[in-house]
PDB file of C-alpha atoms in Angstrom:
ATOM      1  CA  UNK A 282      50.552  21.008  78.968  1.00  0.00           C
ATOM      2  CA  UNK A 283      52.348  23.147  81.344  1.00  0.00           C
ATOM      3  CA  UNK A 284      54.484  25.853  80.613  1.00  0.00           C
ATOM      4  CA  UNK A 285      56.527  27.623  82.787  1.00  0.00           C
ATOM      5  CA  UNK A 286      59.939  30.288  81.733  1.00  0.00           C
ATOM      6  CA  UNK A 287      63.356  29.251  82.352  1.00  0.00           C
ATOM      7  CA  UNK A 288      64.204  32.494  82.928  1.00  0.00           C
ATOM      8  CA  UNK A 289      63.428  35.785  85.538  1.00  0.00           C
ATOM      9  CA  UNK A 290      61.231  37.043  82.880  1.00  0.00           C
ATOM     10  CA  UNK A 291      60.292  36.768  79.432  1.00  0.00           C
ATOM     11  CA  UNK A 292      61.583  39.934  77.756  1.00  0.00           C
ATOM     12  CA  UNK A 293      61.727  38.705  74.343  1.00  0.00           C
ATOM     13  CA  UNK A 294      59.901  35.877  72.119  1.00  0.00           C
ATOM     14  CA  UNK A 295      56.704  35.393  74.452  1.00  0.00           C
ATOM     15  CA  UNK A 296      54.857  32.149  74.072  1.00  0.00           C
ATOM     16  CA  UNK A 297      51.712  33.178  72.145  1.00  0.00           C
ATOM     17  CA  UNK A 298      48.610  31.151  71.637  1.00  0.00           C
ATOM     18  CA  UNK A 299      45.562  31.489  69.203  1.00  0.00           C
ATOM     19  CA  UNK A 300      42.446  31.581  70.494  1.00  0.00           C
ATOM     20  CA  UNK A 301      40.605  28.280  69.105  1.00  0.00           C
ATOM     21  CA  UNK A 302      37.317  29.984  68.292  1.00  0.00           C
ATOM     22  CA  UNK A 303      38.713  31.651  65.419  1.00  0.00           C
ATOM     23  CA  UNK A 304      40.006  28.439  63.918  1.00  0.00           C
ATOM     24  CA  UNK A 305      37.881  26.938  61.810  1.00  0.00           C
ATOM     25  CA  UNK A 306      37.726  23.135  61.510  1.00  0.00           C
ATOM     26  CA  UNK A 307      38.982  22.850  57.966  1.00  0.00           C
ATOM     27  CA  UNK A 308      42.168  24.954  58.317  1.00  0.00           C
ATOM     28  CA  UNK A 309      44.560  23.356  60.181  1.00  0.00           C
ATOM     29  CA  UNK A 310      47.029  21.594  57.236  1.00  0.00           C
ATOM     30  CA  UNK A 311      48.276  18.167  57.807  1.00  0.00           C
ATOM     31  CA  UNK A 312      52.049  17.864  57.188  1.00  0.00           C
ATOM     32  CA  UNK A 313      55.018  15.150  57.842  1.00  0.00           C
ATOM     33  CA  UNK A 314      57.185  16.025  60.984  1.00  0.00           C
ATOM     34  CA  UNK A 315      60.921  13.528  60.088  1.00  0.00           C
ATOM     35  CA  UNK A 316      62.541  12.681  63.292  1.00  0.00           C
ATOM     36  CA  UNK A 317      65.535  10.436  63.389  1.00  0.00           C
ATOM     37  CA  UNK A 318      64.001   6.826  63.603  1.00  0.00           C
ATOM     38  CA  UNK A 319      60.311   8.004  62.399  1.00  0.00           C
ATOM     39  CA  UNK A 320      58.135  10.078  60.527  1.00  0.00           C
ATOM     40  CA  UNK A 321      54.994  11.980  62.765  1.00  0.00           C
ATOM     41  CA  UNK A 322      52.002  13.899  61.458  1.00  0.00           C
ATOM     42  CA  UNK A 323      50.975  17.302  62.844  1.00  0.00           C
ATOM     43  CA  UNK A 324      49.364  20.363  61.916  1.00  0.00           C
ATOM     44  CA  UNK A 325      50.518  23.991  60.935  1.00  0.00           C
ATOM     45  CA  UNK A 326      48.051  26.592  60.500  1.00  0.00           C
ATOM     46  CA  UNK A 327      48.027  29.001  57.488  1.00  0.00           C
ATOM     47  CA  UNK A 328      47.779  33.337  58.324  1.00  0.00           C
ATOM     48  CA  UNK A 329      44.413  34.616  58.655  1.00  0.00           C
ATOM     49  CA  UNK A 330      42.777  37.885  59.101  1.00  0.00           C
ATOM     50  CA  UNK A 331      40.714  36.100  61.271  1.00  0.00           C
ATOM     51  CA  UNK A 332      43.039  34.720  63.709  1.00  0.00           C
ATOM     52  CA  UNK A 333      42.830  36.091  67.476  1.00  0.00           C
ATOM     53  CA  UNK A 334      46.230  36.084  68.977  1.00  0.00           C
ATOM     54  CA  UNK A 335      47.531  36.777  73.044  1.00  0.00           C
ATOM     55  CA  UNK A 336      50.395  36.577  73.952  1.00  0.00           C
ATOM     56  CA  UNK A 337      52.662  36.234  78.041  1.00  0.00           C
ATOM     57  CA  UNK A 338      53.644  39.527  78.215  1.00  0.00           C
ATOM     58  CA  UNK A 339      56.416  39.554  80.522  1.00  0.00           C
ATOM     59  CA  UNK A 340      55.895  36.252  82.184  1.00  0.00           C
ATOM     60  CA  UNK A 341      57.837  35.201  85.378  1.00  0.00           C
ATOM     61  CA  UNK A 342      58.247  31.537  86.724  1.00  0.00           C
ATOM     62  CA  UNK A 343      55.953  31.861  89.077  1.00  0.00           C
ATOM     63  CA  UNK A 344      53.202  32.354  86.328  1.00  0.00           C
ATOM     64  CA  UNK A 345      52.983  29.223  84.782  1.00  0.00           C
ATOM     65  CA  UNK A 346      50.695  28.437  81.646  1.00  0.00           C
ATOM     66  CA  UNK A 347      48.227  25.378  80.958  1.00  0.00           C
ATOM     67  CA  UNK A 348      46.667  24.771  78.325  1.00  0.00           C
ATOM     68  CA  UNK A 349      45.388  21.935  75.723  1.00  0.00           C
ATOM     69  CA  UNK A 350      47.618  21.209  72.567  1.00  0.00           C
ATOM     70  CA  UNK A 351      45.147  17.904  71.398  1.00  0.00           C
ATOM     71  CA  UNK A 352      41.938  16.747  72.219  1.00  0.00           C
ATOM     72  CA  UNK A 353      41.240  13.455  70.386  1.00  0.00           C
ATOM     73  CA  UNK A 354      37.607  13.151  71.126  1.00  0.00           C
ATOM     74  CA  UNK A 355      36.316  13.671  67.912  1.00  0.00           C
ATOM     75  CA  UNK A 356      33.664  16.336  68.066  1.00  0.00           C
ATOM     76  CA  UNK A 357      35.972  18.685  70.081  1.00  0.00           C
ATOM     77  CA  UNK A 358      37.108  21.966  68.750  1.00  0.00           C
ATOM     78  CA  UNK A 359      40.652  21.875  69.154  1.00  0.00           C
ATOM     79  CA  UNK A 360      41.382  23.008  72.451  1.00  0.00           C
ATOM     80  CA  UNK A 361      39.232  22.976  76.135  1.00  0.00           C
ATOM     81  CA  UNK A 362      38.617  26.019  78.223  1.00  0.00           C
ATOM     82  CA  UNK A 363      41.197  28.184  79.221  1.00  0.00           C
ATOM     83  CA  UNK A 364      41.756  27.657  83.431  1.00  0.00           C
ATOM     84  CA  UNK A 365      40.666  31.527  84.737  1.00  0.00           C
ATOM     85  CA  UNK A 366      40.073  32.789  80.927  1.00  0.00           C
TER      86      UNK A 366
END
């Protein structure tokens, strides 16, 4: 995914990610997403101690953000490498 700000910069509310290395494999919680015509699955994660958050700090639109939501190979942690990380 791709992520870019739709405005001159992000003052407030920066997209944050965790860092998938301090996930482990059994947290993530399966729940029911309802849309209109449908019912999804996804994933929340419960608060940790353990959890390694970073953040955008002041992003522009000229920094733009990739990164891996799902991987559905099945012995892959989560997420792939971070691109310059």
């Amino acid at each position: 995914s791709l992520w870019r700000p739709l405005v001159d910069v992000v003052k407030d509310a920066p997209l944050a990610f965790c860092d998938r290395w301090s996930i482990e494999l059994d947290e993530p919680v399966p729940c029911n997403k309802a849309m209109e015509d449908y019912v999804d699955e996804s994933y929340y994660l419960k608060y940790r101690a353990s959890h390694k958050w970073f953040w955008l700090s002041n992003q522009t639109r000229d920094k733009v953000a990739a990164f891996v939501i799902w991987d559905s190979k099945s012995d892959a942690k989560y997420l792939g490498e971070i691109p310059g990380n």
